[in-house]
PDB file of C-alpha atoms in Angstrom:
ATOM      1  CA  UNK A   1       0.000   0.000   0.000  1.00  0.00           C
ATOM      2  CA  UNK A   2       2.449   2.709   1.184  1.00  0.00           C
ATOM      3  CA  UNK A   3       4.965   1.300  -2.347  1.00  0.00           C
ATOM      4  CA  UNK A   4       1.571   2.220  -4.653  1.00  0.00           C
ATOM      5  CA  UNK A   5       1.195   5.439  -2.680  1.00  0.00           C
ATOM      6  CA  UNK A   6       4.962   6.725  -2.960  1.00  0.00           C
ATOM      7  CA  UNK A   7       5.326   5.568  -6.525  1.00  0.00           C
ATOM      8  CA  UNK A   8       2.206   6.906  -7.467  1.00  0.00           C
ATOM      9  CA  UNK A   9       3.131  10.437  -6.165  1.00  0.00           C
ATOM     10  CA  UNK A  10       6.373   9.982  -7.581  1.00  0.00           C
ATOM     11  CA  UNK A  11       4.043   9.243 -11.142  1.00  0.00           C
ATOM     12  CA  UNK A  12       2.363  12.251 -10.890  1.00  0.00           C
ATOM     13  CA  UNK A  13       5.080  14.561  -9.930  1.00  0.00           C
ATOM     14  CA  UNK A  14       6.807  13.430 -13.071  1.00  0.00           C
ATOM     15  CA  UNK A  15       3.259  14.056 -15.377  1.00  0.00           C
ATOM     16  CA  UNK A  16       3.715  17.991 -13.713  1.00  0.00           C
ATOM     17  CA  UNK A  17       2.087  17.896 -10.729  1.00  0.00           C
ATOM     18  CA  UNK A  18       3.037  19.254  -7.260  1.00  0.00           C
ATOM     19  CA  UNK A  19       2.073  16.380  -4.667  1.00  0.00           C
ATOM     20  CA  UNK A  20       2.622  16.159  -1.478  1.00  0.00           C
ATOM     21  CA  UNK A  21       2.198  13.226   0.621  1.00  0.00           C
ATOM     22  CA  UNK A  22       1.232  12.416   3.980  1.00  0.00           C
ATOM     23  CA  UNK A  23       2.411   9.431   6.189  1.00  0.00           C
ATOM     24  CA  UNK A  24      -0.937   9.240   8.082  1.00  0.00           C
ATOM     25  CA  UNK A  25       0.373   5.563   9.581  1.00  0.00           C
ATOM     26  CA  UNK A  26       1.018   7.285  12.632  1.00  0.00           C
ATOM     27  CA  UNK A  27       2.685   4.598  14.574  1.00  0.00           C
ATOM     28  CA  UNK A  28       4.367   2.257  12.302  1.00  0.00           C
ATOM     29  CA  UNK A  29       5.525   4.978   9.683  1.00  0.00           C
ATOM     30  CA  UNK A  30       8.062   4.133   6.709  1.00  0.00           C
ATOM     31  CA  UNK A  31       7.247   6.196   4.132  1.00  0.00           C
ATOM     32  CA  UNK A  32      11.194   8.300   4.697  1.00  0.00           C
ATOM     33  CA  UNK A  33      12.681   4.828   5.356  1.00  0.00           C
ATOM     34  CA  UNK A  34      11.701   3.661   1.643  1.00  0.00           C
ATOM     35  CA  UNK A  35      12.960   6.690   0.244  1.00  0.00           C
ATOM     36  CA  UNK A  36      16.199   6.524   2.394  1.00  0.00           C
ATOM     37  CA  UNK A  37      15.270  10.071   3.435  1.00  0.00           C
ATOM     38  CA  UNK A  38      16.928  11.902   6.157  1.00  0.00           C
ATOM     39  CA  UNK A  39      14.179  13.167   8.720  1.00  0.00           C
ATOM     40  CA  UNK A  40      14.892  15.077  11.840  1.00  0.00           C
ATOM     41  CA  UNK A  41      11.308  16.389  12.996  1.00  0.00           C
ATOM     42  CA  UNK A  42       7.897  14.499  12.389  1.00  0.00           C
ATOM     43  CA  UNK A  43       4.132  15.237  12.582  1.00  0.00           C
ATOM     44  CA  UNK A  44       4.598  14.167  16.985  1.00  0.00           C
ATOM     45  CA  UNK A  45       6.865  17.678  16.572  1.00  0.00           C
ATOM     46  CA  UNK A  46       3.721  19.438  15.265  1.00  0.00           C
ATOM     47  CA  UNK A  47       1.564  17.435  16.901  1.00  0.00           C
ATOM     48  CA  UNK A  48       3.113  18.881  20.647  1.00  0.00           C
ATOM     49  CA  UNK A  49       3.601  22.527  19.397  1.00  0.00           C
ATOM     50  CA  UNK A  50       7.427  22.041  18.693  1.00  0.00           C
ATOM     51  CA  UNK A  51       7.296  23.334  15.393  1.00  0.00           C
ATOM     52  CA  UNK A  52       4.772  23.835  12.370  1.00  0.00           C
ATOM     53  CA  UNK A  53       3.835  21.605   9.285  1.00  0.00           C
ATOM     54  CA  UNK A  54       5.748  23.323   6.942  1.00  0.00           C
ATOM     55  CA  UNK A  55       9.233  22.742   9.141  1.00  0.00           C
ATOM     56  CA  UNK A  56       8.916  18.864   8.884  1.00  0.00           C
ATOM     57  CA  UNK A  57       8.200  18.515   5.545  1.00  0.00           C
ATOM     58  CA  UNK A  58      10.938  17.067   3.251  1.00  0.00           C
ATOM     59  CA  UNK A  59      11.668  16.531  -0.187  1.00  0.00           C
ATOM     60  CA  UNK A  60      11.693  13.298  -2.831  1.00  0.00           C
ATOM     61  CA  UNK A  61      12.069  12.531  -5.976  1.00  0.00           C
ATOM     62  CA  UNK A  62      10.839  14.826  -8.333  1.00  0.00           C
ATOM     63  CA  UNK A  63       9.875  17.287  -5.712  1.00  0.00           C
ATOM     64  CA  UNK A  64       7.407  15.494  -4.178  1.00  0.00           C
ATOM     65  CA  UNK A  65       6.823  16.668  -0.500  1.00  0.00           C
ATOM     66  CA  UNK A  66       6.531  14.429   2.299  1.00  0.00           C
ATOM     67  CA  UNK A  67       5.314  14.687   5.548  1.00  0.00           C
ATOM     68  CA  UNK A  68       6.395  12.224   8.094  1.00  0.00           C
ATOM     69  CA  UNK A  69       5.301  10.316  10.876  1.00  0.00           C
ATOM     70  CA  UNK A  70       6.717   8.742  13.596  1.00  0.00           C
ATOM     71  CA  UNK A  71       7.467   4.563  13.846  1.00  0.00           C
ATOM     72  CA  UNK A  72       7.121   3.070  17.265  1.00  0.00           C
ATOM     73  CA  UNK A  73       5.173   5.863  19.607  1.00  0.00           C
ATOM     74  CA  UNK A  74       2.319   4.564  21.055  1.00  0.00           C
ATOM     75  CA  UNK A  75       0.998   7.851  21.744  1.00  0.00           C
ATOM     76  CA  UNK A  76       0.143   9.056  17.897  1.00  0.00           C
ATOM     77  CA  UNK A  77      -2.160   6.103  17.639  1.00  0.00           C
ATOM     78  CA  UNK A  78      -4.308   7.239  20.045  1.00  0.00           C
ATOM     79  CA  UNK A  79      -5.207  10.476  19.393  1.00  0.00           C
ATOM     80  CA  UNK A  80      -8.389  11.957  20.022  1.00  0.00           C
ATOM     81  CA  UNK A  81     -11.245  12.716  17.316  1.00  0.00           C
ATOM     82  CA  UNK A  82     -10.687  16.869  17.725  1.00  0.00           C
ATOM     83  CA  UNK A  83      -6.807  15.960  18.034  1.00  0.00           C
ATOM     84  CA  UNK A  84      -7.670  14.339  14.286  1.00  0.00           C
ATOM     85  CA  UNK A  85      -9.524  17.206  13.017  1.00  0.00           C
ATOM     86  CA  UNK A  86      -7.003  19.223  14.194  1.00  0.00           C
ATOM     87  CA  UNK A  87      -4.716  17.525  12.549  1.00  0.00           C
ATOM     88  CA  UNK A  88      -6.497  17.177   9.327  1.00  0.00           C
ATOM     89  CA  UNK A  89      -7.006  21.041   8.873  1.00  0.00           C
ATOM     90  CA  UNK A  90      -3.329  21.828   9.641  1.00  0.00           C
ATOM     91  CA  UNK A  91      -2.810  20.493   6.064  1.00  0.00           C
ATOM     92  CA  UNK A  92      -5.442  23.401   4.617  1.00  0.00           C
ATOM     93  CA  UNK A  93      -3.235  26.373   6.115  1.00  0.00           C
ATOM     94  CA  UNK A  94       0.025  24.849   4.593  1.00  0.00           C
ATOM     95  CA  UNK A  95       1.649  27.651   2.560  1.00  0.00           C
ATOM     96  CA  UNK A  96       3.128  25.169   0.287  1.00  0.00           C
ATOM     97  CA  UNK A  97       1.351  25.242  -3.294  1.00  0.00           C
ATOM     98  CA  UNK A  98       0.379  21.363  -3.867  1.00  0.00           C
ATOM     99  CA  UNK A  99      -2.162  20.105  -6.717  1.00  0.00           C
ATOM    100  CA  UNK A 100      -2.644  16.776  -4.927  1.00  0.00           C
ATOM    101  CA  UNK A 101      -1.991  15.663  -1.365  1.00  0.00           C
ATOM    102  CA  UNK A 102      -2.046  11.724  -1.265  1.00  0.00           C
ATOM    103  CA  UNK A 103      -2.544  10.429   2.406  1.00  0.00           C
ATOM    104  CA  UNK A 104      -1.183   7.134   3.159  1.00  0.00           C
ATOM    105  CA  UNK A 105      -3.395   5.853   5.997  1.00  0.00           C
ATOM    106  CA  UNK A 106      -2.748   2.641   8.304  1.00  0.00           C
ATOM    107  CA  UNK A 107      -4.140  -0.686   7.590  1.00  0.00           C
ATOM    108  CA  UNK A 108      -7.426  -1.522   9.375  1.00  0.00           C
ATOM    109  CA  UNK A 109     -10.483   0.445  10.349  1.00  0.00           C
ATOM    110  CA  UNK A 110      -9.195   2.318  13.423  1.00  0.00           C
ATOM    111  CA  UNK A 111     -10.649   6.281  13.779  1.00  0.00           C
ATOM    112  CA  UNK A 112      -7.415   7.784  12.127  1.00  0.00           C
ATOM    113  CA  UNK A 113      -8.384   5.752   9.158  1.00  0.00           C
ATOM    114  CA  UNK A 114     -11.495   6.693   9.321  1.00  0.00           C
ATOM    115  CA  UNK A 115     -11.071  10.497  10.265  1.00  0.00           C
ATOM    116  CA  UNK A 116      -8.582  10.401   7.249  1.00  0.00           C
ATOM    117  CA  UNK A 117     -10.693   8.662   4.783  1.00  0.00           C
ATOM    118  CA  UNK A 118     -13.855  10.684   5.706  1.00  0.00           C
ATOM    119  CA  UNK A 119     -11.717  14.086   4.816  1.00  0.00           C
ATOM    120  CA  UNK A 120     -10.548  12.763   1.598  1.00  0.00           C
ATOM    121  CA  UNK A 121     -12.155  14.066  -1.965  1.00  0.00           C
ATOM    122  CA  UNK A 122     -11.184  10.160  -3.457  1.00  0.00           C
ATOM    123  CA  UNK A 123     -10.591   6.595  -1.206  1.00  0.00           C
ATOM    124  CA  UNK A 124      -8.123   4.322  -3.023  1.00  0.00           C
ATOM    125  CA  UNK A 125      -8.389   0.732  -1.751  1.00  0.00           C
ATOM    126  CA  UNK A 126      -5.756  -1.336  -2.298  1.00  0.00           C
ATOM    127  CA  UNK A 127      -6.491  -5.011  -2.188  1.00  0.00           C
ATOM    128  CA  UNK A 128      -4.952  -8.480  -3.376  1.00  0.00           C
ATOM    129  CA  UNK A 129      -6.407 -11.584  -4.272  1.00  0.00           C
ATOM    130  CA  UNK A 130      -6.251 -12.885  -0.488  1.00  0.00           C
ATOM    131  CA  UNK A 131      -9.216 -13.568   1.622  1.00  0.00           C
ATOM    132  CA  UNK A 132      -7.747 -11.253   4.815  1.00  0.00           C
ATOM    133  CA  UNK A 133      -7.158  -8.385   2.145  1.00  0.00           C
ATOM    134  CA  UNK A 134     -10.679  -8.624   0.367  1.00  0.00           C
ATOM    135  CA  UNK A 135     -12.135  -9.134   4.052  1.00  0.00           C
ATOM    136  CA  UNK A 136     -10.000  -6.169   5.662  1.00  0.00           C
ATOM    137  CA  UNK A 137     -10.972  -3.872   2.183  1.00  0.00           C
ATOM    138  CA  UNK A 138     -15.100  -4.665   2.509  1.00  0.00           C
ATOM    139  CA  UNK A 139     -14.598  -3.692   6.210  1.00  0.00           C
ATOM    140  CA  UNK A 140     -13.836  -0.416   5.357  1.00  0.00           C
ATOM    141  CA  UNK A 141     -15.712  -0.064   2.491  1.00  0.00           C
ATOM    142  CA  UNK A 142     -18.521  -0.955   4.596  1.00  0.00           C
ATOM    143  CA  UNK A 143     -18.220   1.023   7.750  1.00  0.00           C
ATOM    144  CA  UNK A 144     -17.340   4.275   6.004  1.00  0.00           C
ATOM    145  CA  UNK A 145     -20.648   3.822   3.746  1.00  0.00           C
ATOM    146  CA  UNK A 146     -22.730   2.843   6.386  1.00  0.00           C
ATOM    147  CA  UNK A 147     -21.915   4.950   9.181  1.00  0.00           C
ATOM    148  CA  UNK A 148     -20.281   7.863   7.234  1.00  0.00           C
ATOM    149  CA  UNK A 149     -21.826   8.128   4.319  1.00  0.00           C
ATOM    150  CA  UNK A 150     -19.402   7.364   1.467  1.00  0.00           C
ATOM    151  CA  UNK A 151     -20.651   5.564  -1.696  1.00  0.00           C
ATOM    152  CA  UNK A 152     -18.254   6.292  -4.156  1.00  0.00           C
ATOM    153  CA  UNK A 153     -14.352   4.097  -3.745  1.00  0.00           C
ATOM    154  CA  UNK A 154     -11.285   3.256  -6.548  1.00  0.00           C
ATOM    155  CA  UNK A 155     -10.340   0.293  -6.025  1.00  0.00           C
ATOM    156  CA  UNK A 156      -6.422  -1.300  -6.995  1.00  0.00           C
ATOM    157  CA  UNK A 157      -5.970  -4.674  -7.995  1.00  0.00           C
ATOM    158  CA  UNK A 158      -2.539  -5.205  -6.401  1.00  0.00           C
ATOM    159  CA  UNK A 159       0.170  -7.786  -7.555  1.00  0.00           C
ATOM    160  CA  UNK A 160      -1.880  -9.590 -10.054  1.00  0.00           C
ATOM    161  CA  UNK A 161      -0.963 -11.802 -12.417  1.00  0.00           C
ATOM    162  CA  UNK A 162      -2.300  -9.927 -15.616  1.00  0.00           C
ATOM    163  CA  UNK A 163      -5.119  -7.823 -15.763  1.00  0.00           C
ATOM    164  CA  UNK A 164      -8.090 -11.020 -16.278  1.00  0.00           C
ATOM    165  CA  UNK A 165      -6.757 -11.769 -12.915  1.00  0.00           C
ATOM    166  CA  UNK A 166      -7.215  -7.868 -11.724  1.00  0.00           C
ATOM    167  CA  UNK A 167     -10.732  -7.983 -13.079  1.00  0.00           C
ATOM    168  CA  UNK A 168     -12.064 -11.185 -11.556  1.00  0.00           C
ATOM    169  CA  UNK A 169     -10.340 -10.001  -8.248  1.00  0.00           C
ATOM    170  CA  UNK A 170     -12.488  -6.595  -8.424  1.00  0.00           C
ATOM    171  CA  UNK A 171     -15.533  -8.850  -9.299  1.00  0.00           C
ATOM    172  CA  UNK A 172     -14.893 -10.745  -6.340  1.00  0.00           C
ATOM    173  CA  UNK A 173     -14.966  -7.962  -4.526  1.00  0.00           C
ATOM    174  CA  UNK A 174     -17.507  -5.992  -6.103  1.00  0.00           C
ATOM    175  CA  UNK A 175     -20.035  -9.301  -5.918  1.00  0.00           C
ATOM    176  CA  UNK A 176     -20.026  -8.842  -2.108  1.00  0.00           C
ATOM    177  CA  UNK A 177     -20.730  -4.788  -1.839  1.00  0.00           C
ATOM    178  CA  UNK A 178     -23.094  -5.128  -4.386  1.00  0.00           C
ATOM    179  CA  UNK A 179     -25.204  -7.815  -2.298  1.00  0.00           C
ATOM    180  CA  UNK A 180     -24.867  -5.979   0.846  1.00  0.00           C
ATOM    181  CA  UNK A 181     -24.204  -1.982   0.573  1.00  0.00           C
ATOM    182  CA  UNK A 182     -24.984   0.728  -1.515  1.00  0.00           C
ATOM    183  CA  UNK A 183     -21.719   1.424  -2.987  1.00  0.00           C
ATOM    184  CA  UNK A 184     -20.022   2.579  -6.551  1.00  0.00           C
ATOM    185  CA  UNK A 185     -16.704   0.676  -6.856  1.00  0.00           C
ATOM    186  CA  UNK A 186     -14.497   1.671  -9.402  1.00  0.00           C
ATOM    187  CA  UNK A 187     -11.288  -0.553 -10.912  1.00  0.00           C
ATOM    188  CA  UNK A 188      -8.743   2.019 -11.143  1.00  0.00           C
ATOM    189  CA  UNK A 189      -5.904  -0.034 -11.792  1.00  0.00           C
ATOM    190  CA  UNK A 190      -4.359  -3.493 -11.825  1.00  0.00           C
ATOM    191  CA  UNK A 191      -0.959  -3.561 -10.724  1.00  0.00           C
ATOM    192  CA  UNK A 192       1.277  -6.737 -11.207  1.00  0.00           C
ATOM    193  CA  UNK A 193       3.720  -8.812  -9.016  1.00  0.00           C
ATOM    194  CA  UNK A 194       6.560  -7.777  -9.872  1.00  0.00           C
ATOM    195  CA  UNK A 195      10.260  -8.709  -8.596  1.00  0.00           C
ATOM    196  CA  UNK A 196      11.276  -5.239  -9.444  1.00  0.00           C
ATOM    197  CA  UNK A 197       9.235  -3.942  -6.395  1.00  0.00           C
ATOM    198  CA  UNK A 198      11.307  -5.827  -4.169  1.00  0.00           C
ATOM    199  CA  UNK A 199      14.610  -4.664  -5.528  1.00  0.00           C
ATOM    200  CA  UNK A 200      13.402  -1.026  -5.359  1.00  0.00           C
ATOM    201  CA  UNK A 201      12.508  -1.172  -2.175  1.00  0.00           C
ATOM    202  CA  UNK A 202      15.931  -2.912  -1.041  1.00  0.00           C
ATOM    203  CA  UNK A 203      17.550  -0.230  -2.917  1.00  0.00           C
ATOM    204  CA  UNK A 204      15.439   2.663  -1.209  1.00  0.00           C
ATOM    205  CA  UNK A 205      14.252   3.731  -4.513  1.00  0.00           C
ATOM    206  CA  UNK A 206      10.635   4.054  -5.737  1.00  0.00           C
ATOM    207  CA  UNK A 207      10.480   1.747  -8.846  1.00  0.00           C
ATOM    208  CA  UNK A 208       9.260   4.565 -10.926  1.00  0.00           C
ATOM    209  CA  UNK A 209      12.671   5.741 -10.812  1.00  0.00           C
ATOM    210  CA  UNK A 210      14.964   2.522 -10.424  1.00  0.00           C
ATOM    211  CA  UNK A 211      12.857   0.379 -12.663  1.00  0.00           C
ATOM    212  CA  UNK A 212      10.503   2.936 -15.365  1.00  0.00           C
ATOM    213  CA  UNK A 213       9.773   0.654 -17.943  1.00  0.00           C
ATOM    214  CA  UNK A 214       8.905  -2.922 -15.847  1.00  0.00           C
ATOM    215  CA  UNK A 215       5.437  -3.630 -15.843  1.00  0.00           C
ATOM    216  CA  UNK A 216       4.293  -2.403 -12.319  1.00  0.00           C
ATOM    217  CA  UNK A 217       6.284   0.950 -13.591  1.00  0.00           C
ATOM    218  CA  UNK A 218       3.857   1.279 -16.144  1.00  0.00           C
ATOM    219  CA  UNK A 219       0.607   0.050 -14.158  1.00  0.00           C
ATOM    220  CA  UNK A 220       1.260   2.728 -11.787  1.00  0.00           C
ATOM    221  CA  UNK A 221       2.258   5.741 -14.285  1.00  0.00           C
ATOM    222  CA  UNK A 222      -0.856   4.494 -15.746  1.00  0.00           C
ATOM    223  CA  UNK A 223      -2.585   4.281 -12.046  1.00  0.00           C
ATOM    224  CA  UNK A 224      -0.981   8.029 -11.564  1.00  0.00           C
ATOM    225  CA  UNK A 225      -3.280   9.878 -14.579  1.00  0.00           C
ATOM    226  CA  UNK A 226      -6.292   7.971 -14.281  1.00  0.00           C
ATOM    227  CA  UNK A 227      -6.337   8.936 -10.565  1.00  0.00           C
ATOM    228  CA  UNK A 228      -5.928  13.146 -11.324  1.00  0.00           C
ATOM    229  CA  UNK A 229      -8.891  12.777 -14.168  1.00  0.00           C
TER     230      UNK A 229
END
């Protein structure tokens, strides 16, 4: 989830857009560890009144911004729903000029996920052809239609085999919200295993730029403009 997020930033930075985004996994953060970024304040600095948004902030490839969290404090997981919406509209007085802000929440259905995925114009679920990840995804779709509202989610088809494979997984998917919720799923993208991930990630490099013409390269480039229509 958090390799589709970065690289699709990284996509969409390249197509000409300023992105920023924001590692909302709040206590198990590694969005500046896959990067191999260099990070001396977090979002617990803004979050106590040490410094402002804008001061923790740094840069990736292509100029993408990032904001990081913090790995391994207890503390940011727990914070309260006004502490969230605090939180949340920090990121609307940021002086930085951004097109597209692309918030990489935790796994699971906790209130930061929610708080997160409530604020959001577009919810990207990312889910693979396993029955804890299509179980996990049509808990959240669920909760945040039926006790928040939202009908409309993208959905990624994530280290498929080819895209027949990324279809039937959507349909698998889509068979169950269909029966049970009033939901519009869209498939957004299909993004295949691909070895290349792995060595990206071991070299601390997104694969966009280690790896731009291997197929999940592509998926996601591809992933990156049919996301900002």
């Amino acid at each position: 989830k958090t390799n589709i997020t970065l690289n699709t930033a990284i996509a969409m930075a390249k197509q000409g857009k300023r992105v920023m985004v924001l590692d909302a996994d709040l206590g198990l953060a590694n969005v500046d560890v896959m990067l191999g970024l260099r990070v001396e304040k977090n979002l617990s600095h803004v979050l106590s009144g040490e410094c402002l948004l804008e001061e923790v902030l740094v840069e990736g490839p292509y100029g993408v911004k990032i904001a990081p969290a913090t790995s391994g404090t207890q503390s940011m997981t727990e914070l309260t729903p006004t502490e969230h919406a605090g939180f949340i509209h920090a990121f609307s007085e940021l002086r930085s000029q951004i097109d597209v802000l692309i918030v990489d929440t935790a796994a699971g259905i906790s209130d930061m996920v929610l708080s997160f995925s409530r604020a959001a114009q577009d919810i990207m679920v990312v889910v693979c052809d396993e029955p804890t990840s299509l179980t996990d995804a049509y808990a959240l779709i669920k909760i945040l239609n039926r006790d928040h509202g939202v009908f409309r989610f993208k959905i990624v088809a994530n280290m498929v085999r080819n895209l027949r494979e990324g279809q039937e997984l959507f349909a698998k998917l889509s068979k169950v919200t269909n029966r049970f919720l009033d939901v519009a799923l869209e498939l957004v993208a299909t993004i295949p295993f691909d070895e290349n991930i792995r060595k990206a990630v071991r070299r601390q490099k997104s694969i966009i730029e280690a790896y731009p013409s291997s197929p999940a390269a592509v998926a996601i480039n591809n992933l990156a403009k049919q996301a900002l229509r």
